[in-house]
Short mmCIF file of C-alpha atoms in Angstrom, two decimals:
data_model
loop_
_atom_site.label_atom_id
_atom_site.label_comp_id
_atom_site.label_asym_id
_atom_site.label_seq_id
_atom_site.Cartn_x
_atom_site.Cartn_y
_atom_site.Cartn_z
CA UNK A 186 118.32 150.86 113.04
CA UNK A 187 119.50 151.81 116.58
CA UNK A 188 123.74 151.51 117.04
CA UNK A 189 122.31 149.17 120.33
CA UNK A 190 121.34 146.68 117.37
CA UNK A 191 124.50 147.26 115.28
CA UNK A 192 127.01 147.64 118.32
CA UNK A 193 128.61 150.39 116.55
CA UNK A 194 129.24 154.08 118.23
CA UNK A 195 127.11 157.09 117.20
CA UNK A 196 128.99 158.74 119.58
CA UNK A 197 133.04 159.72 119.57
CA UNK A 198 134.43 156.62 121.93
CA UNK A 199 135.32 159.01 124.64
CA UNK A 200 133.14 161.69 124.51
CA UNK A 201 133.53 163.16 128.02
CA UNK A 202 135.25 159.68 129.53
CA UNK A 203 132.01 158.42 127.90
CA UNK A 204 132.51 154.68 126.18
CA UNK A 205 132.11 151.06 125.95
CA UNK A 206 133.40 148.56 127.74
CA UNK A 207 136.61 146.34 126.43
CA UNK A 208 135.29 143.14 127.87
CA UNK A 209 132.26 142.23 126.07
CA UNK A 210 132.46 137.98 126.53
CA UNK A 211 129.22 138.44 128.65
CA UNK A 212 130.39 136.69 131.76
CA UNK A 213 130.98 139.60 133.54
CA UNK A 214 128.12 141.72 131.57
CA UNK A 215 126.59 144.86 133.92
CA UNK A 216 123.01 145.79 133.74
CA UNK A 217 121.20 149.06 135.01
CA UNK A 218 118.23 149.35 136.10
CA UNK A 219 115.95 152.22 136.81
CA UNK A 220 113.18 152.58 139.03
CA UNK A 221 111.85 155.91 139.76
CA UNK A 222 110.13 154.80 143.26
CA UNK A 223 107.93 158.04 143.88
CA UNK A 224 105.30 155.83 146.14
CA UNK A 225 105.06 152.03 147.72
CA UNK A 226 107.51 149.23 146.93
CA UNK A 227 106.30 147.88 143.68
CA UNK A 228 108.90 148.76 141.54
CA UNK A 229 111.77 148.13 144.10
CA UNK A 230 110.45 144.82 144.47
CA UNK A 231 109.71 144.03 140.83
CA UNK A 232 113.50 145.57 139.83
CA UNK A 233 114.97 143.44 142.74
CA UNK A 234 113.41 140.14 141.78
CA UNK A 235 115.20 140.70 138.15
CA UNK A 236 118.72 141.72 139.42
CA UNK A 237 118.51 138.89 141.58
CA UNK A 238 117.18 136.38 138.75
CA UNK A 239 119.99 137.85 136.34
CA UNK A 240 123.00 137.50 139.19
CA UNK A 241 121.67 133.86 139.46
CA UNK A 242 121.59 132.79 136.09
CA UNK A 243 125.24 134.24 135.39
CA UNK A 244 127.24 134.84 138.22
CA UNK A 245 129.77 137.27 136.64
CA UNK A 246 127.10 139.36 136.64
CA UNK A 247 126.83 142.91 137.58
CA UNK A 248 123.84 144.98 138.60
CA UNK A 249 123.14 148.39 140.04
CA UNK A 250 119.44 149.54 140.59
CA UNK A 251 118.91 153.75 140.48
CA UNK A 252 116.14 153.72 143.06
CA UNK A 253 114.36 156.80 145.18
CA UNK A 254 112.68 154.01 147.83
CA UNK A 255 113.50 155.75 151.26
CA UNK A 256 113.62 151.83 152.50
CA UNK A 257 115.50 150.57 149.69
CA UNK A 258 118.58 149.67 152.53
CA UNK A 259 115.93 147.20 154.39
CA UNK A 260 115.76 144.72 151.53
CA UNK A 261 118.76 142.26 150.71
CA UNK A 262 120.03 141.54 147.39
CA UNK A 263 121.62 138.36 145.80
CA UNK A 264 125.62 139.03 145.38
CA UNK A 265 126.68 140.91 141.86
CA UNK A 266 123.88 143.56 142.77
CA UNK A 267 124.13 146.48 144.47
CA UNK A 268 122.03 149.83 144.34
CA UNK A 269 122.13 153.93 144.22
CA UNK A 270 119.71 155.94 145.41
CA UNK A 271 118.78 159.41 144.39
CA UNK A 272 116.41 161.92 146.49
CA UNK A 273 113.50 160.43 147.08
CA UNK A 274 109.99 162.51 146.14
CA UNK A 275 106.90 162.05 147.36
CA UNK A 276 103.38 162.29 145.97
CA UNK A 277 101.22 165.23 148.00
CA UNK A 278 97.54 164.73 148.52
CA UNK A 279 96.52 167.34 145.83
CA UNK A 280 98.60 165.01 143.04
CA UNK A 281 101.28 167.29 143.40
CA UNK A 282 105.16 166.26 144.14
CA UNK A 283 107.44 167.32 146.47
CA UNK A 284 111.48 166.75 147.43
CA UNK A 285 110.66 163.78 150.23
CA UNK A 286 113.33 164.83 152.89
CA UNK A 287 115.60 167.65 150.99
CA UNK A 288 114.29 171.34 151.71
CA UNK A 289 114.77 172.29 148.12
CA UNK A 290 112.47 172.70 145.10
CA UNK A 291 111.10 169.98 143.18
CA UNK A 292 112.89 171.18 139.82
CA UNK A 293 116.30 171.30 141.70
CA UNK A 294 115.42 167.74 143.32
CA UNK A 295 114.65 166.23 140.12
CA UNK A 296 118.20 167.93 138.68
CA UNK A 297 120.20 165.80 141.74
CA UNK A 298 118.49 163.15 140.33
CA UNK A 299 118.99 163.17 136.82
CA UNK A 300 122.76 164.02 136.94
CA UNK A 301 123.03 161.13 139.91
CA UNK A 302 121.18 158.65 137.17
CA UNK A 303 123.79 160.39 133.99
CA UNK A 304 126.92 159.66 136.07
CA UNK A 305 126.42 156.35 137.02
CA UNK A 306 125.35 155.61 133.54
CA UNK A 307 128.65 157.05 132.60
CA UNK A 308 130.41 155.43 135.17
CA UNK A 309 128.82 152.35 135.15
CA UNK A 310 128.92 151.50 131.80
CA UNK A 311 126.29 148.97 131.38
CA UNK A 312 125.54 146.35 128.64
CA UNK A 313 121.82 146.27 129.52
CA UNK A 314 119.72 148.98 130.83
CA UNK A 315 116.13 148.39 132.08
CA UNK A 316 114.05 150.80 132.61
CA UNK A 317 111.00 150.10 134.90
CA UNK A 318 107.41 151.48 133.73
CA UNK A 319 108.27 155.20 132.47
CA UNK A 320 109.89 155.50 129.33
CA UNK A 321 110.81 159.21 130.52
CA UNK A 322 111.72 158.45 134.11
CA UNK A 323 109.96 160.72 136.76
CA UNK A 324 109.73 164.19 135.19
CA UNK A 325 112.04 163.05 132.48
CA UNK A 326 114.96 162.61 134.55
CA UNK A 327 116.65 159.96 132.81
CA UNK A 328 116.19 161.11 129.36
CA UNK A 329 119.61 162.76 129.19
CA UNK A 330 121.03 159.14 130.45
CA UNK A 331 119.27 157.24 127.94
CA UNK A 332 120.75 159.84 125.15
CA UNK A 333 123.99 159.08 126.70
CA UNK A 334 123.68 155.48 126.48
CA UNK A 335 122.15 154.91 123.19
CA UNK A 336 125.37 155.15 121.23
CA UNK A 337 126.86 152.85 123.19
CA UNK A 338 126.15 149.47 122.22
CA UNK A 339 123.87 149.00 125.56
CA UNK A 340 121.00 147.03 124.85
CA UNK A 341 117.86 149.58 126.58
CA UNK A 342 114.50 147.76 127.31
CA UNK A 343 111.10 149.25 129.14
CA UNK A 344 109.79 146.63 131.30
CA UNK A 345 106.24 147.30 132.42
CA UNK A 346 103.70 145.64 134.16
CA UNK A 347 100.53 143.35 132.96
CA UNK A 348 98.44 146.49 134.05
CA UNK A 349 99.28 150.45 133.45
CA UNK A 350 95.78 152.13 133.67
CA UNK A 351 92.86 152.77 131.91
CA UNK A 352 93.32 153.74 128.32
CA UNK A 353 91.30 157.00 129.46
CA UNK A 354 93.98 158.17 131.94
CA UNK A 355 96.93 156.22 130.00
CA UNK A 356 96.36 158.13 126.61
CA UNK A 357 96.62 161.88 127.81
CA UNK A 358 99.62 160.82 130.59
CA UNK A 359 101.59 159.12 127.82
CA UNK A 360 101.36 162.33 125.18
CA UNK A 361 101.65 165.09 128.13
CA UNK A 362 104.98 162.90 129.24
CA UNK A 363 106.12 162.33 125.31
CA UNK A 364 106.85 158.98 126.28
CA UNK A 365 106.06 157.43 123.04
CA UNK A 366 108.45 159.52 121.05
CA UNK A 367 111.08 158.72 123.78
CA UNK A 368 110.21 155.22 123.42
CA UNK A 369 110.80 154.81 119.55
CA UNK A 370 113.63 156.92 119.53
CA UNK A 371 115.71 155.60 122.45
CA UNK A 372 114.25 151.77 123.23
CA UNK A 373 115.43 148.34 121.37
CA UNK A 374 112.89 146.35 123.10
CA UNK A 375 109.59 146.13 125.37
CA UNK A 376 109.04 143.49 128.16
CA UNK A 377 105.64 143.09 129.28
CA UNK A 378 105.75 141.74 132.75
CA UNK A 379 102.67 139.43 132.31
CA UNK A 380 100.25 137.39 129.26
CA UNK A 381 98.86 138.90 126.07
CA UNK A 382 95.76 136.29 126.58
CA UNK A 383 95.35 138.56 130.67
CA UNK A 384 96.08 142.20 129.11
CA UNK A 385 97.71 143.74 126.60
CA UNK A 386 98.91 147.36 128.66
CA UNK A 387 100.10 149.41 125.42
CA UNK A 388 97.10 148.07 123.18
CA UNK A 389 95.25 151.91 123.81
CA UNK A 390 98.29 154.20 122.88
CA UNK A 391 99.18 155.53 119.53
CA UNK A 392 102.49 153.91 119.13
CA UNK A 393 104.26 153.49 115.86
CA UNK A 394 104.26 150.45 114.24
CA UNK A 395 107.22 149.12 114.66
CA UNK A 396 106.76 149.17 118.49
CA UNK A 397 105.05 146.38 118.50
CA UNK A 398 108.02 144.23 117.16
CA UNK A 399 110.00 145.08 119.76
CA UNK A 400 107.46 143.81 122.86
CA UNK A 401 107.70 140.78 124.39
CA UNK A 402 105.41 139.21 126.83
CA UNK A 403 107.36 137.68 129.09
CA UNK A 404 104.55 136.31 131.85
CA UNK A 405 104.79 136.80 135.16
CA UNK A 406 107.72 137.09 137.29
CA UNK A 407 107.97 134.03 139.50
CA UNK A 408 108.95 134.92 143.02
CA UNK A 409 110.12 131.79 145.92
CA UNK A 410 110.40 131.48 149.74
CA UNK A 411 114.08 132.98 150.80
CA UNK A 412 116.05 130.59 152.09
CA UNK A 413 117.33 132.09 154.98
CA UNK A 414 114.66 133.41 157.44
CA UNK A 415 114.35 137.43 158.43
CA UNK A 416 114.60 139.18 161.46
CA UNK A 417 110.88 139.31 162.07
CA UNK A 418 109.37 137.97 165.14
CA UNK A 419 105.64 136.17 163.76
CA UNK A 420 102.89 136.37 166.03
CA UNK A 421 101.95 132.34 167.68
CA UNK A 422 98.72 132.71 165.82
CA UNK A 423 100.82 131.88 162.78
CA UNK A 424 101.44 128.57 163.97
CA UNK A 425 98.35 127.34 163.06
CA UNK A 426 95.85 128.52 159.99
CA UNK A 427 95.64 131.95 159.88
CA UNK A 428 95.00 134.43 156.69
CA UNK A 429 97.69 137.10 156.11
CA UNK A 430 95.99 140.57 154.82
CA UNK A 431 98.74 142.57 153.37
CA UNK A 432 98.48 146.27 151.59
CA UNK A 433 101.98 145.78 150.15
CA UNK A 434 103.84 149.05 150.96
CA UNK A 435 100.67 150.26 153.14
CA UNK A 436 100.57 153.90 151.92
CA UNK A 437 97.02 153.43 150.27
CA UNK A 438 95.79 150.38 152.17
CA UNK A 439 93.86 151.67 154.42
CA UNK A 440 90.52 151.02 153.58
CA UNK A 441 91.30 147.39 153.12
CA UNK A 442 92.79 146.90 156.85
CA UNK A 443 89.92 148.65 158.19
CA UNK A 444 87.62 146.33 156.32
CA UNK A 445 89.46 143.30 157.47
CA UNK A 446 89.17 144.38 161.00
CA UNK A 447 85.64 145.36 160.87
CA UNK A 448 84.95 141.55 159.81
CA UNK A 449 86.40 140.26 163.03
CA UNK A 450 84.39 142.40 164.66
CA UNK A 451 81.07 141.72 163.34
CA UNK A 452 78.17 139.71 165.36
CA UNK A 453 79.92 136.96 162.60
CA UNK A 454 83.21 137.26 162.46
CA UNK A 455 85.25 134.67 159.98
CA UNK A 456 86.37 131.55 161.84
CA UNK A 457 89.90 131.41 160.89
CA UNK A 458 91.92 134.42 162.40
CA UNK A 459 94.04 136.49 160.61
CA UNK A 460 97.45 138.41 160.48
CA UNK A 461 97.40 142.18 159.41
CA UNK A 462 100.73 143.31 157.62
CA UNK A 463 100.55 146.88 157.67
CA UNK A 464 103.03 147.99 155.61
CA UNK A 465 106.32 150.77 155.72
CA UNK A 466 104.02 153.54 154.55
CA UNK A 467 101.17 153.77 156.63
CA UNK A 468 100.51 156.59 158.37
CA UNK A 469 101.51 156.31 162.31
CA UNK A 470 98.53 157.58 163.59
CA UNK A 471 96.39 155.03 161.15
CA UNK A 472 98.22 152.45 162.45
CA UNK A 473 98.13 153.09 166.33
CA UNK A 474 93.91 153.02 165.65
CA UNK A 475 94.23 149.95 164.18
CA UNK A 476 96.64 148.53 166.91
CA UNK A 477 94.22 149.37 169.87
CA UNK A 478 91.34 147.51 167.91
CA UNK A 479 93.41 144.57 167.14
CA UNK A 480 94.43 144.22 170.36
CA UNK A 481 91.19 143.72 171.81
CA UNK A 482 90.13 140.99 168.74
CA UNK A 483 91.69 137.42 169.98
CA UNK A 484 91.70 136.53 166.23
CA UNK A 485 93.59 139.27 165.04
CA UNK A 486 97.06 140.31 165.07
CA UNK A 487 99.87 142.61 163.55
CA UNK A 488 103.49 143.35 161.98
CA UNK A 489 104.47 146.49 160.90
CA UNK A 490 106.14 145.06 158.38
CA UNK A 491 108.45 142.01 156.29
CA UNK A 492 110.84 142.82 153.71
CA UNK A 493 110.78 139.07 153.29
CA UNK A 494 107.16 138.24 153.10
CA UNK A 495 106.98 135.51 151.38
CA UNK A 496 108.18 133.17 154.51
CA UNK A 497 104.48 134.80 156.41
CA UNK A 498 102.78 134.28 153.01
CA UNK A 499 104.09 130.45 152.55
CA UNK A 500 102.51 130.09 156.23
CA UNK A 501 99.22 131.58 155.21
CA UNK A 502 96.26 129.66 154.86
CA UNK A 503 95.00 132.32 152.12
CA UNK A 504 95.56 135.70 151.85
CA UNK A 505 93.47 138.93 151.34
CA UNK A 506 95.39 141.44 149.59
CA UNK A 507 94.51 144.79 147.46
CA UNK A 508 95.67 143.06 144.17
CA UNK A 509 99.20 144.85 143.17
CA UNK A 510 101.57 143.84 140.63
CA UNK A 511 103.96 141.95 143.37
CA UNK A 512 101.15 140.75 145.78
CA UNK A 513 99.63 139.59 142.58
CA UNK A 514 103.05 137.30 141.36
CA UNK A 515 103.73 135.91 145.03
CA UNK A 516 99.97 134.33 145.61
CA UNK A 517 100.41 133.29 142.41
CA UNK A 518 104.14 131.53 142.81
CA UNK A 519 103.00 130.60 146.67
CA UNK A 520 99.56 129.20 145.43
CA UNK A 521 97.67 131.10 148.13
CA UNK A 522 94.18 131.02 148.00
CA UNK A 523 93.50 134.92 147.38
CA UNK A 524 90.91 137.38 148.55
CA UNK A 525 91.92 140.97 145.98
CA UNK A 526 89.96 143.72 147.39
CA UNK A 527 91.45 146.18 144.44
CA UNK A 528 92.36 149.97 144.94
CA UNK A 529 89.40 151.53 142.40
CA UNK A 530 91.17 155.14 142.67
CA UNK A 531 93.07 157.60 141.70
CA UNK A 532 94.06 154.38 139.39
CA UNK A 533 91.82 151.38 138.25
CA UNK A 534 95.50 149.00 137.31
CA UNK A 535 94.53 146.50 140.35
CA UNK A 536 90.90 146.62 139.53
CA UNK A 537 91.62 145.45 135.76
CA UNK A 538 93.87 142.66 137.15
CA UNK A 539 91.73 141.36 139.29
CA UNK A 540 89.03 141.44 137.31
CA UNK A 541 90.77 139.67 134.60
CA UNK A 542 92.43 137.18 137.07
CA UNK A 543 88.85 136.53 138.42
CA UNK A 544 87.91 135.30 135.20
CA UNK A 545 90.27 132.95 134.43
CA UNK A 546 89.63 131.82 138.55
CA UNK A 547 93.23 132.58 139.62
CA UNK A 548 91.56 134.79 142.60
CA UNK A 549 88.22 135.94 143.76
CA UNK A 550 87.01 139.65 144.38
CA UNK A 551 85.64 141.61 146.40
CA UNK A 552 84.68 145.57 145.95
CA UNK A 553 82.84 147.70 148.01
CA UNK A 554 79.39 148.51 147.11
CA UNK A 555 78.64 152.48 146.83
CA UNK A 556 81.70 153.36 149.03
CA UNK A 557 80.12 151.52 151.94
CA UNK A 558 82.08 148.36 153.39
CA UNK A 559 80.04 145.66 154.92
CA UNK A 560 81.80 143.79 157.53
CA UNK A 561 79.82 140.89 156.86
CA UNK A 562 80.34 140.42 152.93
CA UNK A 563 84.22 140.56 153.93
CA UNK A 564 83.79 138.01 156.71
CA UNK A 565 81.80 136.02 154.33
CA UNK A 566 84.65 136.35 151.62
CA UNK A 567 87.16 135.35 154.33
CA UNK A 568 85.19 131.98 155.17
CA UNK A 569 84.66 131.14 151.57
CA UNK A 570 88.83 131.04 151.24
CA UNK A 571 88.84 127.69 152.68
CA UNK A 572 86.89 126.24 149.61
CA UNK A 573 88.45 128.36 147.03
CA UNK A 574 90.94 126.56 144.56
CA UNK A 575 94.32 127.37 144.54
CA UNK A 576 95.66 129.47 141.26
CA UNK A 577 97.64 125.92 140.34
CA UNK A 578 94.47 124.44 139.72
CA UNK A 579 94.03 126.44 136.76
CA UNK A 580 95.94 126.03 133.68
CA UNK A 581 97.33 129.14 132.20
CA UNK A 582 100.52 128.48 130.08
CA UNK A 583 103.32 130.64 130.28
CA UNK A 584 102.03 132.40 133.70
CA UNK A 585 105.50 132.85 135.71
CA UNK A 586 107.81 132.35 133.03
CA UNK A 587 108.76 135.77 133.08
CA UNK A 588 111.85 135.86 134.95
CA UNK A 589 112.89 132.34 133.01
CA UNK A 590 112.20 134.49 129.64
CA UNK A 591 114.20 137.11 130.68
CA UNK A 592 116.93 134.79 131.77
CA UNK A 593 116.81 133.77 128.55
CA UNK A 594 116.58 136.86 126.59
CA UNK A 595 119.29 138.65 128.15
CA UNK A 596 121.96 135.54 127.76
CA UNK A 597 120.63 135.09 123.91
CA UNK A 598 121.88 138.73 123.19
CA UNK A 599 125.01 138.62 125.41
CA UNK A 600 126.15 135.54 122.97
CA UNK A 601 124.79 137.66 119.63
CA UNK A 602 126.92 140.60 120.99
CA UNK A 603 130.06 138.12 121.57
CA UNK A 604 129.83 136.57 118.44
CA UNK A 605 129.69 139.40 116.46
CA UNK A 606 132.73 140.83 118.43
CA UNK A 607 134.49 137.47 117.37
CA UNK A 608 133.45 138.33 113.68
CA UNK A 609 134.88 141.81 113.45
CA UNK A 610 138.10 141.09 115.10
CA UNK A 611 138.79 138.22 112.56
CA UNK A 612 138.03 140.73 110.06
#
């Protein structure tokens, strides 16, 4: 048994100013969470909708998220959470990695980053760490923090998403990284971002049996309109019904933006226009070709982009969308009508959602056929929105519970952890 389960020390209290807390009553409880954030804003905006969710449900809260997302400064978080970036490293066209803006090696990047991630562990001190998708971190950069922590009483949990990848790419990625011996050796529990009955993510991999104790499905993680409004000026076309296409962080979306436009410029074009969100990540030069078209299509327009899109998306008719993990949870919490138009490579995760989410008739699909895009079966797809039910209208239990489970989770150990703190000091 892990000392995380036990709250005892396998380390000296003190090891290199390395210990515990004193105040363990769990209202002012600190949670870390790490999100490696080599490409898009999926797991920025997956880690910030549970530091928010945790600072809401106890307000003593604390919460610091270790994140590489160059645009990490653009997003606002609830108060009780704050964040640290490391050097951000991007993903080269060959598969490679590179340092993103430091003119230094990748290995001497990746040591920035791992002694960035030990000290605020040390620092820091949290009683919950949650790591986001890579047992390992990138590279294995948080491994040394996670050796750190483990004899300190913090709880450590992997949350991943309904979707990793295809068991044939999964499989060898998992045993090159070693993540599943990291995984038994360093992590109390598992939480599935999603439904056993959609996908089971870790059902391919070799994991030891006990492993499968410690996952939890959670369901999806609910997301909900900000209350106040952003700084983003919305086109007048979204004044009236209009369909929002968004690639999330834009960095791979453009095949589906070009396919959207080409629609509105067929002989046939879809009769409701539509709002292109292009994303931090597209390339400039993509984006001024698809600005010039745009602007000479009367039922098309643009943003660059919304760090609060879910105000556009509440205003949206229906939206078409590539089918990621967050796009994915807001049509769902927004009940959008939903067009996913997945990404089929280097990764097949947002195929296998929507292809699973098709079947229970929480979204339709659309793929291209042989690498060639009609823009007639997309404005085709677009016009069929308008009869398409909404994901509310079918009943899957459990399916955005996930932030409520975690909620719950997290306050059912703090209370464990106080009690048994009551129980030794009357001893």
């Amino acid at each position: 048994m892990r000392a995380a389960e036990t709250g005892t020390l396998s380390l000296n209290s003190g090891q290199d100013g390395y210990s515990p807390r004193a105040d363990q009553d769990g209202q002012h409880a600190r949670v870390l969470i790490y999100s490696h954030d080599t490409f898009g804003l999926g797991h920025l905006r997956r880690s910030r909708a549970i530091a928010n969710a945790l600072v809401a449900e106890r307000p003593g809260v604390s919460v610091v998220i270790i994140s590489g997302s160059p645009v990490i400064g653009n997003f606002e978080f609830g108060s009780g959470v704050d964040y640290v970036r490391v050097p951000g490293v991007v993903k080269q066209p060959d598969g490679d990695y590179r340092s993103l803006n430091l003119h230094v090696h990748l290995e001497d990047a990746i040591g920035l980053r791992s002694a960035i991630i030990e000290q605020t562990a040390r620092t820091f001190r949290p009683d919950l760490v949650i790591v986001d998708k890579e047992p390992t971190g990138f590279r294995g950069e948080i491994v040394p923090a996670l050796e750190r922590l483990q004899g300190t009483g913090a709880r450590i949990v992997l949350g991943v998403r309904d979707v990793m990848d295809e068991p044939a790419l999964l499989v060898p990625e998992w045993e090159r990284k070693g993540a599943a011996e990291v995984l038994e050796r360093y992590y109390d529990e598992v939480w599935v971002y999603g439904l056993r009955e959609i996908y089971e993510p870790l059902a391919a991999l070799p994991l030891a049996n006990d492993i499968a104790e410690r996952i939890t499905y959670t369901g999806y993680l609910r997301r909900s309109v900000p209350q106040e409004p952003g700084l983003t000026r919305y086109p007048k076309m979204t004044k009236g019904p209009f369909v929002l296409v968004t690639t999330g962080g834009g960095g791979d979306g453009d095949d589906l933006i070009d396919w959207a436009i080409s629609a509105y410029e067929s002989s046939t074009p879809p009769e409701i226009p539509a709002v292109v969100v292009f994303g931090p990540f597209i390339n400039r030069d993509t984006r001024r070709g698809f600005m010039e078209r745009i602007a000479r299509n009367p039922k098309l327009d643009a943003i660059a982009f919304d760090t609060k899109l879910e105000v556009l998306m509440s205003r949206a008719t229906a939206v078409v969308a590539m089918g990621g993990y967050n796009t994915f949870c807001e049509v769902l919490s927004l009940d959008k009508p939903t067009l996913i138009v997945p990404r089929t490579s280097p990764r097949l995760e947002q195929y296998i959602r929507a292809v699973e989410a098709e079947r229970l008739g929480l979204v339709n699909m659309l793929v291209h056929e042989n690498g060639h895009r009609d823009p007639d079966r997309m404005a085709r797809a677009i016009d069929r929105l308008a009869d398409q039910k909404r994901p509310s209208e079918v009943t899957v239990p459990g399916l955005l519970d996930g932030l409520d489970v975690i909620q719950q989770r997290f306050s059912s150990w703090l209370e464990r952890r106080a009690a048994r703190a009551m129980t030794q000091a009357a001893e």
